[in-house]
mmCIF file of C-alpha atoms in Angstrom:
data_model
loop_
_atom_site.group_PDB
_atom_site.id
_atom_site.type_symbol
_atom_site.label_atom_id
_atom_site.label_comp_id
_atom_site.label_asym_id
_atom_site.label_seq_id
_atom_site.Cartn_x
_atom_site.Cartn_y
_atom_site.Cartn_z
ATOM 1 C CA MET L 1 0.048 -0.059 0.040
ATOM 2 C CA GLY L 2 2.815 2.387 0.795
ATOM 3 C CA GLN L 3 4.592 1.657 -2.462
ATOM 4 C CA ASN L 4 1.349 2.396 -4.430
ATOM 5 C CA SER L 5 0.833 5.733 -2.764
ATOM 6 C CA LEU L 6 4.488 6.612 -3.486
ATOM 7 C CA VAL L 7 3.969 5.947 -7.125
ATOM 8 C CA PHE L 8 0.690 7.893 -7.116
ATOM 9 C CA MET L 9 2.624 10.837 -5.561
ATOM 10 C CA PHE L 10 5.190 10.843 -8.325
ATOM 11 C CA VAL L 11 2.575 10.647 -11.021
ATOM 12 C CA LEU L 12 0.662 13.578 -9.352
ATOM 13 C CA ILE L 13 3.732 15.594 -9.080
ATOM 14 C CA ALA L 14 4.539 14.976 -12.761
ATOM 15 C CA LEU L 15 1.098 15.969 -13.867
ATOM 16 C CA ILE L 16 1.257 19.099 -11.786
ATOM 17 C CA VAL L 17 4.734 20.104 -13.333
ATOM 18 C CA ALA L 18 3.379 19.431 -16.868
ATOM 19 C CA ALA L 19 0.188 21.418 -16.293
ATOM 20 C CA LEU L 20 2.368 24.276 -14.795
ATOM 21 C CA VAL L 21 4.691 24.204 -17.841
ATOM 22 C CA VAL L 22 1.761 24.230 -20.162
ATOM 23 C CA PHE L 23 0.152 27.031 -18.188
ATOM 24 C CA LEU L 24 3.268 29.144 -18.146
ATOM 25 C CA SER L 25 3.897 28.675 -21.800
ATOM 26 C CA PHE L 26 0.428 29.676 -22.710
ATOM 27 C CA VAL L 27 0.127 32.546 -20.060
ATOM 28 C CA PRO L 28 3.062 34.952 -19.990
ATOM 29 C CA ILE L 29 3.325 35.402 -16.142
ATOM 30 C CA MET L 30 6.654 37.008 -16.382
ATOM 31 C CA LEU L 31 5.656 39.473 -19.029
ATOM 32 C CA TRP L 32 2.581 40.462 -16.886
ATOM 33 C CA ILE L 33 4.951 40.948 -13.864
ATOM 34 C CA SER L 34 7.205 43.169 -15.981
ATOM 35 C CA ALA L 35 4.303 45.317 -17.168
ATOM 36 C CA ARG L 36 2.847 45.717 -13.738
ATOM 37 C CA ALA L 37 6.386 46.773 -12.447
ATOM 38 C CA SER L 38 6.719 49.320 -15.179
ATOM 39 C CA GLY L 39 3.274 50.870 -14.368
ATOM 40 C CA VAL L 40 1.549 49.508 -17.419
ATOM 41 C CA ARG L 41 -1.804 47.960 -16.549
ATOM 42 C CA VAL L 42 -2.383 44.777 -18.672
ATOM 43 C CA SER L 43 -4.656 42.119 -17.444
ATOM 44 C CA MET L 44 -3.964 38.442 -17.559
ATOM 45 C CA VAL L 45 -7.125 38.000 -19.649
ATOM 46 C CA THR L 46 -5.861 40.440 -22.178
ATOM 47 C CA LEU L 47 -2.541 38.411 -22.593
ATOM 48 C CA VAL L 48 -4.387 35.177 -22.861
ATOM 49 C CA ALA L 49 -6.580 36.782 -25.487
ATOM 50 C CA MET L 50 -3.648 37.741 -27.451
ATOM 51 C CA ARG L 51 -2.475 34.145 -27.458
ATOM 52 C CA LEU L 52 -5.943 33.149 -28.748
ATOM 53 C CA ARG L 53 -5.637 35.743 -31.527
ATOM 54 C CA ARG L 54 -2.137 34.511 -32.448
ATOM 55 C CA VAL L 55 -0.426 37.593 -31.356
ATOM 56 C CA VAL L 56 2.961 37.466 -29.645
ATOM 57 C CA PRO L 57 2.418 39.316 -26.319
ATOM 58 C CA SER L 58 5.949 40.472 -25.995
ATOM 59 C CA ARG L 59 5.806 42.182 -29.330
ATOM 60 C CA ILE L 60 2.937 44.416 -27.901
ATOM 61 C CA VAL L 61 3.826 44.782 -24.205
ATOM 62 C CA ASN L 62 7.420 45.591 -24.396
ATOM 63 C CA PRO L 63 6.619 48.476 -26.991
ATOM 64 C CA LEU L 64 3.951 49.611 -24.689
ATOM 65 C CA ILE L 65 6.258 49.772 -21.854
ATOM 66 C CA LYS L 66 8.704 51.913 -23.815
ATOM 67 C CA ALA L 67 5.765 54.156 -24.919
ATOM 68 C CA SER L 68 4.439 54.570 -21.409
ATOM 69 C CA LYS L 69 7.912 55.503 -20.134
ATOM 70 C CA ALA L 70 8.262 58.174 -22.837
ATOM 71 C CA GLY L 71 4.754 59.558 -22.084
ATOM 72 C CA LEU L 72 3.400 58.805 -25.612
ATOM 73 C CA GLY L 73 -0.022 57.808 -24.157
ATOM 74 C CA LEU L 74 -0.575 54.887 -26.528
ATOM 75 C CA THR L 75 -3.090 52.112 -25.944
ATOM 76 C CA ILE L 76 -2.768 48.381 -26.197
ATOM 77 C CA ASN L 77 -5.530 48.308 -28.792
ATOM 78 C CA GLN L 78 -3.646 50.676 -31.066
ATOM 79 C CA LEU L 79 -0.376 48.599 -31.008
ATOM 80 C CA GLU L 80 -2.284 45.320 -31.392
ATOM 81 C CA SER L 81 -4.173 46.519 -34.398
ATOM 82 C CA HIS L 82 -1.038 47.686 -36.092
ATOM 83 C CA TYR L 83 0.672 44.277 -35.330
ATOM 84 C CA LEU L 84 -2.355 42.405 -36.870
ATOM 85 C CA ALA L 85 -2.137 44.668 -39.939
ATOM 86 C CA GLY L 86 1.350 43.509 -40.518
ATOM 87 C CA GLY L 87 3.304 46.397 -39.121
ATOM 88 C CA ASN L 88 6.456 46.600 -36.988
ATOM 89 C CA VAL L 89 5.164 47.827 -33.652
ATOM 90 C CA ASP L 90 8.561 48.234 -32.109
ATOM 91 C CA ARG L 91 9.946 50.277 -34.928
ATOM 92 C CA VAL L 92 6.884 52.605 -34.865
ATOM 93 C CA VAL L 93 7.235 53.190 -31.095
ATOM 94 C CA ASN L 94 10.898 53.928 -31.498
ATOM 95 C CA ALA L 95 10.105 56.439 -34.330
ATOM 96 C CA LEU L 96 7.581 58.233 -32.133
ATOM 97 C CA ILE L 97 10.002 58.464 -29.299
ATOM 98 C CA ALA L 98 12.723 59.799 -31.620
ATOM 99 C CA ALA L 99 10.234 62.362 -33.062
ATOM 100 C CA GLN L 100 9.121 63.457 -29.621
ATOM 101 C CA ARG L 101 12.724 63.947 -28.596
ATOM 102 C CA ALA L 102 13.483 66.030 -31.720
ATOM 103 C CA ASN L 103 10.208 68.139 -31.545
ATOM 104 C CA ILE L 104 8.868 66.715 -34.784
ATOM 105 C CA PRO L 105 5.051 66.421 -34.917
ATOM 106 C CA LEU L 106 4.323 62.784 -35.704
ATOM 107 C CA SER L 107 1.014 61.048 -34.719
ATOM 108 C CA PHE L 108 0.723 57.336 -34.250
ATOM 109 C CA GLU L 109 -1.631 57.081 -37.134
ATOM 110 C CA ARG L 110 0.826 58.765 -39.385
ATOM 111 C CA ALA L 111 3.725 56.622 -38.253
ATOM 112 C CA ALA L 112 1.560 53.443 -38.688
ATOM 113 C CA ALA L 113 0.544 54.499 -42.108
ATOM 114 C CA ILE L 114 4.172 55.049 -43.111
ATOM 115 C CA ASP L 115 5.193 51.695 -41.637
ATOM 116 C CA LEU L 116 2.500 49.859 -43.496
ATOM 117 C CA ALA L 117 3.396 51.657 -46.757
ATOM 118 C CA GLY L 118 6.856 49.820 -46.648
ATOM 119 C CA ARG L 119 8.989 52.696 -45.551
ATOM 120 C CA ASP L 120 11.235 52.799 -42.554
ATOM 121 C CA VAL L 121 9.570 55.244 -40.394
ATOM 122 C CA LEU L 122 12.458 55.384 -37.744
ATOM 123 C CA GLN L 123 14.943 56.090 -40.516
ATOM 124 C CA ALA L 124 12.736 58.709 -41.879
ATOM 125 C CA VAL L 125 12.660 60.381 -38.470
ATOM 126 C CA GLN L 126 16.423 60.095 -38.169
ATOM 127 C CA MET L 127 16.815 61.553 -41.668
ATOM 128 C CA SER L 128 14.672 64.575 -40.733
ATOM 129 C CA VAL L 129 17.001 65.309 -37.837
ATOM 130 C CA ASN L 130 20.213 64.427 -39.635
ATOM 131 C CA PRO L 131 19.917 65.038 -43.462
ATOM 132 C CA ARG L 132 21.402 62.564 -45.949
ATOM 133 C CA VAL L 133 23.681 63.122 -48.833
ATOM 134 C CA ILE L 134 22.922 61.296 -51.999
ATOM 135 C CA GLU L 135 25.718 61.164 -54.537
ATOM 136 C CA THR L 136 24.799 60.926 -58.193
ATOM 137 C CA PRO L 137 26.833 59.073 -60.731
ATOM 138 C CA TYR L 138 28.671 60.961 -63.516
ATOM 139 C CA VAL L 139 26.142 62.681 -65.759
ATOM 140 C CA SER L 140 27.211 63.231 -69.328
ATOM 141 C CA ALA L 141 26.065 66.268 -71.177
ATOM 142 C CA VAL L 142 27.077 68.106 -74.391
ATOM 143 C CA ALA L 143 27.429 71.885 -74.507
ATOM 144 C CA LYS L 144 26.647 73.881 -77.517
ATOM 145 C CA ASP L 145 30.274 73.892 -78.815
ATOM 146 C CA GLY L 146 29.973 70.104 -78.934
ATOM 147 C CA ILE L 147 32.304 69.239 -76.000
ATOM 148 C CA GLU L 148 31.132 66.560 -73.687
ATOM 149 C CA VAL L 149 31.045 67.636 -69.945
ATOM 150 C CA LYS L 150 30.738 65.030 -67.109
ATOM 151 C CA VAL L 151 29.324 66.267 -63.803
ATOM 152 C CA ARG L 152 28.935 64.461 -60.522
ATOM 153 C CA ALA L 153 26.747 66.046 -57.801
ATOM 154 C CA ARG L 154 25.961 65.657 -54.146
ATOM 155 C CA VAL L 155 22.378 66.195 -53.167
ATOM 156 C CA THR L 156 21.560 66.798 -49.558
ATOM 157 C CA VAL L 157 18.063 65.731 -48.725
ATOM 158 C CA ARG L 158 15.828 65.652 -45.675
ATOM 159 C CA ALA L 159 12.859 63.344 -45.237
ATOM 160 C CA ASN L 160 9.561 64.903 -45.610
ATOM 161 C CA ILE L 161 7.327 62.926 -43.195
ATOM 162 C CA ASP L 162 4.141 64.383 -44.629
ATOM 163 C CA ARG L 163 4.978 63.047 -48.118
ATOM 164 C CA LEU L 164 6.416 59.678 -47.070
ATOM 165 C CA VAL L 165 3.210 57.898 -48.027
ATOM 166 C CA GLY L 166 2.886 58.062 -51.802
ATOM 167 C CA GLY L 167 6.050 60.094 -52.364
ATOM 168 C CA ALA L 168 8.749 59.017 -54.811
ATOM 169 C CA GLY L 169 12.092 57.710 -53.540
ATOM 170 C CA GLU L 170 15.773 58.416 -54.123
ATOM 171 C CA GLU L 171 15.791 56.963 -57.627
ATOM 172 C CA THR L 172 13.527 59.787 -58.686
ATOM 173 C CA ILE L 173 15.662 62.443 -57.027
ATOM 174 C CA ILE L 174 18.777 61.212 -58.912
ATOM 175 C CA ALA L 175 16.951 61.046 -62.143
ATOM 176 C CA ARG L 176 15.498 64.462 -61.831
ATOM 177 C CA VAL L 177 19.027 65.948 -60.788
ATOM 178 C CA GLY L 178 20.599 64.268 -63.748
ATOM 179 C CA GLU L 179 17.952 65.655 -66.146
ATOM 180 C CA GLY L 180 18.579 69.116 -64.653
ATOM 181 C CA ILE L 181 22.372 68.748 -65.177
ATOM 182 C CA VAL L 182 21.938 67.593 -68.863
ATOM 183 C CA SER L 183 19.554 70.557 -69.623
ATOM 184 C CA THR L 184 21.796 73.173 -67.966
ATOM 185 C CA ASN L 185 24.859 71.965 -69.676
ATOM 186 C CA GLY L 186 23.118 71.698 -72.992
ATOM 187 C CA SER L 187 22.015 75.299 -72.796
ATOM 188 C CA ALA L 188 25.512 76.505 -72.135
ATOM 189 C CA ASN L 189 27.290 78.208 -75.098
ATOM 190 C CA SER L 190 30.665 76.659 -74.276
ATOM 191 C CA HIS L 191 32.070 74.027 -72.021
ATOM 192 C CA LYS L 192 34.302 76.735 -70.666
ATOM 193 C CA GLU L 193 31.278 78.363 -69.008
ATOM 194 C CA VAL L 194 30.477 75.239 -67.043
ATOM 195 C CA LEU L 195 34.079 74.922 -65.935
ATOM 196 C CA GLU L 196 34.201 78.500 -64.816
ATOM 197 C CA ASN L 197 30.899 78.510 -62.962
ATOM 198 C CA PRO L 198 29.996 75.100 -61.837
ATOM 199 C CA ASP L 199 27.634 76.721 -59.286
ATOM 200 C CA MET L 200 25.486 77.735 -62.285
ATOM 201 C CA ILE L 201 24.416 74.087 -62.478
ATOM 202 C CA SER L 202 23.495 73.791 -58.884
ATOM 203 C CA ARG L 203 21.551 77.134 -58.859
ATOM 204 C CA THR L 204 19.603 76.209 -61.967
ATOM 205 C CA VAL L 205 18.837 72.621 -60.950
ATOM 206 C CA LEU L 206 17.854 73.752 -57.399
ATOM 207 C CA ASN L 207 15.412 76.416 -58.717
ATOM 208 C CA LYS L 208 13.412 73.752 -60.674
ATOM 209 C CA GLY L 209 11.705 72.368 -57.667
ATOM 210 C CA LEU L 210 12.920 68.845 -58.183
ATOM 211 C CA ASP L 211 11.605 67.478 -54.934
ATOM 212 C CA ALA L 212 7.926 67.979 -55.891
ATOM 213 C CA GLY L 213 6.048 64.707 -55.346
ATOM 214 C CA THR L 214 8.791 62.968 -53.590
ATOM 215 C CA ALA L 215 9.319 61.832 -50.048
ATOM 216 C CA PHE L 216 12.323 64.239 -49.539
ATOM 217 C CA GLU L 217 13.034 67.851 -49.356
ATOM 218 C CA ILE L 218 16.221 69.022 -51.155
ATOM 219 C CA LEU L 219 18.293 71.209 -49.043
ATOM 220 C CA SER L 220 21.227 71.854 -51.419
ATOM 221 C CA ILE L 221 22.915 70.534 -54.581
ATOM 222 C CA ASP L 222 26.669 70.617 -54.647
ATOM 223 C CA ILE L 223 28.804 69.880 -57.756
ATOM 224 C CA ALA L 224 31.391 67.389 -56.624
ATOM 225 C CA ASP L 225 33.325 66.943 -59.762
ATOM 226 C CA VAL L 226 33.362 68.417 -63.369
ATOM 227 C CA ASP L 227 35.354 66.580 -66.106
ATOM 228 C CA ILE L 228 35.766 67.108 -69.821
ATOM 229 C CA GLY L 229 34.983 64.169 -72.152
ATOM 230 C CA LYS L 230 35.047 63.575 -75.878
ATOM 231 C CA ASN L 231 34.456 66.190 -78.659
ATOM 232 C CA ILE L 232 31.061 64.914 -79.578
ATOM 233 C CA GLY L 233 30.500 67.727 -81.976
ATOM 234 C CA ALA L 234 33.547 66.935 -84.086
ATOM 235 C CA GLN L 235 32.801 63.176 -83.930
ATOM 236 C CA LEU L 236 29.310 63.739 -85.123
ATOM 237 C CA GLN L 237 30.508 65.997 -87.987
ATOM 238 C CA THR L 238 33.041 63.261 -88.980
ATOM 239 C CA GLU L 239 30.420 60.557 -88.931
ATOM 240 C CA GLN L 240 28.148 62.950 -91.038
ATOM 241 C CA ALA L 241 30.805 63.590 -93.552
ATOM 242 C CA GLU L 242 31.496 59.866 -93.849
ATOM 243 C CA ALA L 243 27.822 59.258 -94.380
ATOM 244 C CA ASP L 244 27.626 61.969 -96.949
ATOM 245 C CA LYS L 245 30.716 60.543 -98.706
ATOM 246 C CA ARG L 246 29.074 56.923 -98.939
ATOM 247 C CA ILE L 247 25.778 58.546 -100.172
ATOM 248 C CA ALA L 248 27.789 60.379 -102.877
ATOM 249 C CA GLN L 249 29.619 57.236 -103.834
ATOM 250 C CA ALA L 250 26.344 55.290 -104.094
ATOM 251 C CA LYS L 251 24.734 58.007 -106.271
ATOM 252 C CA ALA L 252 27.962 58.045 -108.470
ATOM 253 C CA GLU L 253 27.783 54.199 -108.820
ATOM 254 C CA GLU L 254 24.184 54.538 -109.695
ATOM 255 C CA ARG L 255 24.887 57.088 -112.371
ATOM 256 C CA ARG L 256 27.763 54.862 -113.802
ATOM 257 C CA ALA L 257 25.490 51.887 -113.896
ATOM 258 C CA MET L 258 22.827 54.010 -115.778
ATOM 259 C CA ALA L 259 25.541 55.188 -118.182
ATOM 260 C CA VAL L 260 26.770 51.594 -118.938
ATOM 261 C CA ALA L 261 23.104 50.416 -119.409
ATOM 262 C CA LEU L 262 22.531 53.313 -121.813
ATOM 263 C CA GLU L 263 25.687 52.519 -123.682
ATOM 264 C CA GLN L 264 24.559 48.939 -124.042
ATOM 265 C CA GLU L 265 21.192 50.027 -125.314
ATOM 266 C CA MET L 266 22.893 52.355 -127.887
ATOM 267 C CA ARG L 267 25.033 49.400 -129.117
ATOM 268 C CA ALA L 268 21.945 47.214 -129.374
ATOM 269 C CA ARG L 269 20.218 49.991 -131.435
ATOM 270 C CA VAL L 270 23.257 50.277 -133.715
ATOM 271 C CA VAL L 271 23.187 46.615 -134.285
ATOM 272 C CA GLU L 272 19.386 46.893 -134.993
ATOM 273 C CA MET L 273 19.978 49.602 -137.423
ATOM 274 C CA ARG L 274 22.744 47.692 -139.204
ATOM 275 C CA ALA L 275 20.451 44.707 -139.502
ATOM 276 C CA LYS L 276 17.855 47.029 -141.053
ATOM 277 C CA VAL L 277 20.562 48.323 -143.567
ATOM 278 C CA VAL L 278 21.538 44.751 -144.482
ATOM 279 C CA GLU L 279 17.728 43.922 -144.962
ATOM 280 C CA ALA L 280 17.383 47.014 -147.140
ATOM 281 C CA GLU L 281 20.493 46.072 -149.228
ATOM 282 C CA ALA L 282 19.110 42.611 -149.671
ATOM 283 C CA GLU L 283 16.053 44.111 -151.454
ATOM 284 C CA VAL L 284 18.236 45.859 -154.087
ATOM 285 C CA PRO L 285 18.940 42.582 -156.152
ATOM 286 C CA ARG L 286 15.247 41.745 -155.977
ATOM 287 C CA ALA L 287 14.251 45.158 -157.209
ATOM 288 C CA MET L 288 16.813 45.032 -160.068
ATOM 289 C CA ALA L 289 15.630 41.530 -161.137
ATOM 290 C CA GLU L 290 12.118 42.776 -161.052
ATOM 291 C CA ALA L 291 13.134 45.858 -163.156
ATOM 292 C CA LEU L 292 14.881 43.623 -165.709
ATOM 293 C CA ARG L 293 11.856 41.379 -166.017
ATOM 294 C CA SER L 294 9.615 44.310 -166.486
ATOM 295 C CA GLY L 295 11.905 45.904 -169.003
ATOM 296 C CA LYS L 296 12.430 49.136 -166.935
ATOM 297 C CA ILE L 297 16.280 48.793 -167.164
ATOM 298 C CA GLY L 298 18.495 46.920 -169.548
ATOM 299 C CA VAL L 299 21.577 44.776 -169.201
ATOM 300 C CA MET L 300 23.893 47.625 -170.088
ATOM 301 C CA ASP L 301 22.367 49.716 -167.278
ATOM 302 C CA VAL L 302 23.234 46.768 -164.917
ATOM 303 C CA LEU L 303 26.785 46.543 -166.156
ATOM 304 C CA ASN L 304 27.293 50.315 -165.898
ATOM 305 C CA MET L 305 26.038 50.176 -162.285
ATOM 306 C CA ARG L 306 28.387 47.325 -161.506
ATOM 307 C CA ASN L 307 31.292 49.178 -162.958
ATOM 308 C CA ILE L 308 30.519 52.235 -160.781
ATOM 309 C CA GLU L 309 30.338 49.988 -157.707
ATOM 310 C CA ALA L 310 33.685 48.330 -158.584
ATOM 311 C CA ASP L 311 35.213 51.706 -159.231
ATOM 312 C CA THR L 312 33.914 52.947 -155.855
ATOM 313 C CA LEU L 313 35.159 49.918 -153.945
ATOM 314 C CA MET L 314 38.515 50.424 -155.689
ATOM 315 C CA ARG L 315 38.661 54.077 -154.561
ATOM 316 C CA ASP L 316 37.731 53.155 -151.021
ATOM 317 C CA SER L 317 40.515 50.503 -150.799
ATOM 318 C CA ILE L 318 43.079 52.912 -152.204
ATOM 319 C CA GLY L 319 41.908 55.535 -149.773
ATOM 320 C CA LYS L 320 42.074 53.190 -146.800
ATOM 321 C CA SER L 321 45.595 51.861 -147.882
ATOM 322 C CA GLY L 322 46.911 55.555 -148.303
ATOM 323 C CA ARG L 323 45.888 56.830 -144.833
ATOM 324 C CA PRO L 324 48.922 55.312 -142.763
ATOM 325 C CA ALA L 325 51.305 56.709 -145.336
ATOM 326 C CA ASN L 326 49.760 60.111 -145.073
ATOM 327 C CA ASN L 327 49.939 59.927 -141.390
ATOM 328 C CA ASP L 328 53.673 59.044 -141.544
ATOM 329 C CA ASP L 329 54.492 61.917 -143.911
ATOM 330 C CA GLU L 330 52.704 64.320 -141.587
ATOM 331 C CA ALA L 331 54.821 63.082 -138.657
#
């Protein structure tokens, strides 16, 4: 009997320990004690309800303790609703504390909206206190004299908390500054003007209001470096001259081809005319035979005509054979 009671005692103690472990894992006793010790009134029922809503109590209670110590006056419902919406409660509370210390007006609703928009609200508050410098890459532009000018600028910006929700980011600032640098250098009559007065770029770009619609406020634009690049104007003129040369060569080749085609056409016409002459000459014997049959000419007339032809051929041959001798005499 005594041994059975001892086993029963061990089993009972084990069950009590297991139940205690399960209870402590489900009910955050230590967190409730820390909250009570910090002066934050959080009931045990509220902590258990957080567990049931799948909310980590430490993610709510610890930021609530910090907010209470800073005198922000936040409620546990505000923090829990922001957590359930997918926000970072601890970062929002830290941002509110930093804004309060820096005398920056920032409400919990605005901070929560900025956090849910995907921006780091704490970093935004820190940037409002300590402005950030954004360095642009080298921006290439060509002055009116055709010389390339490469400019690198440093843009000092400060976060605009009122425009963090829906405002453009750093990429837009860099793109707008680059566009302003290109337009300013392009309107300069000479690259020497840009080298002599680099502050002309910063003044012109700054006066364009490039921070409109962005999450930042541009404080200053400083030209960090100005460098001279290629002679783009001369290069473009050279390429244009080369293109004009190729066009002229193509047109000349076209005219030559047309001339060759015309020459071949003329040769073909000459051959055609010769064929017509031969055809016409072939009609002469027929006409003479017809004249003999009809009695229009006699045999003596034919013989006289042949004598004349033979005499003509003899004269032509003599004339052709005498030309080289005449040329030699003249030489």
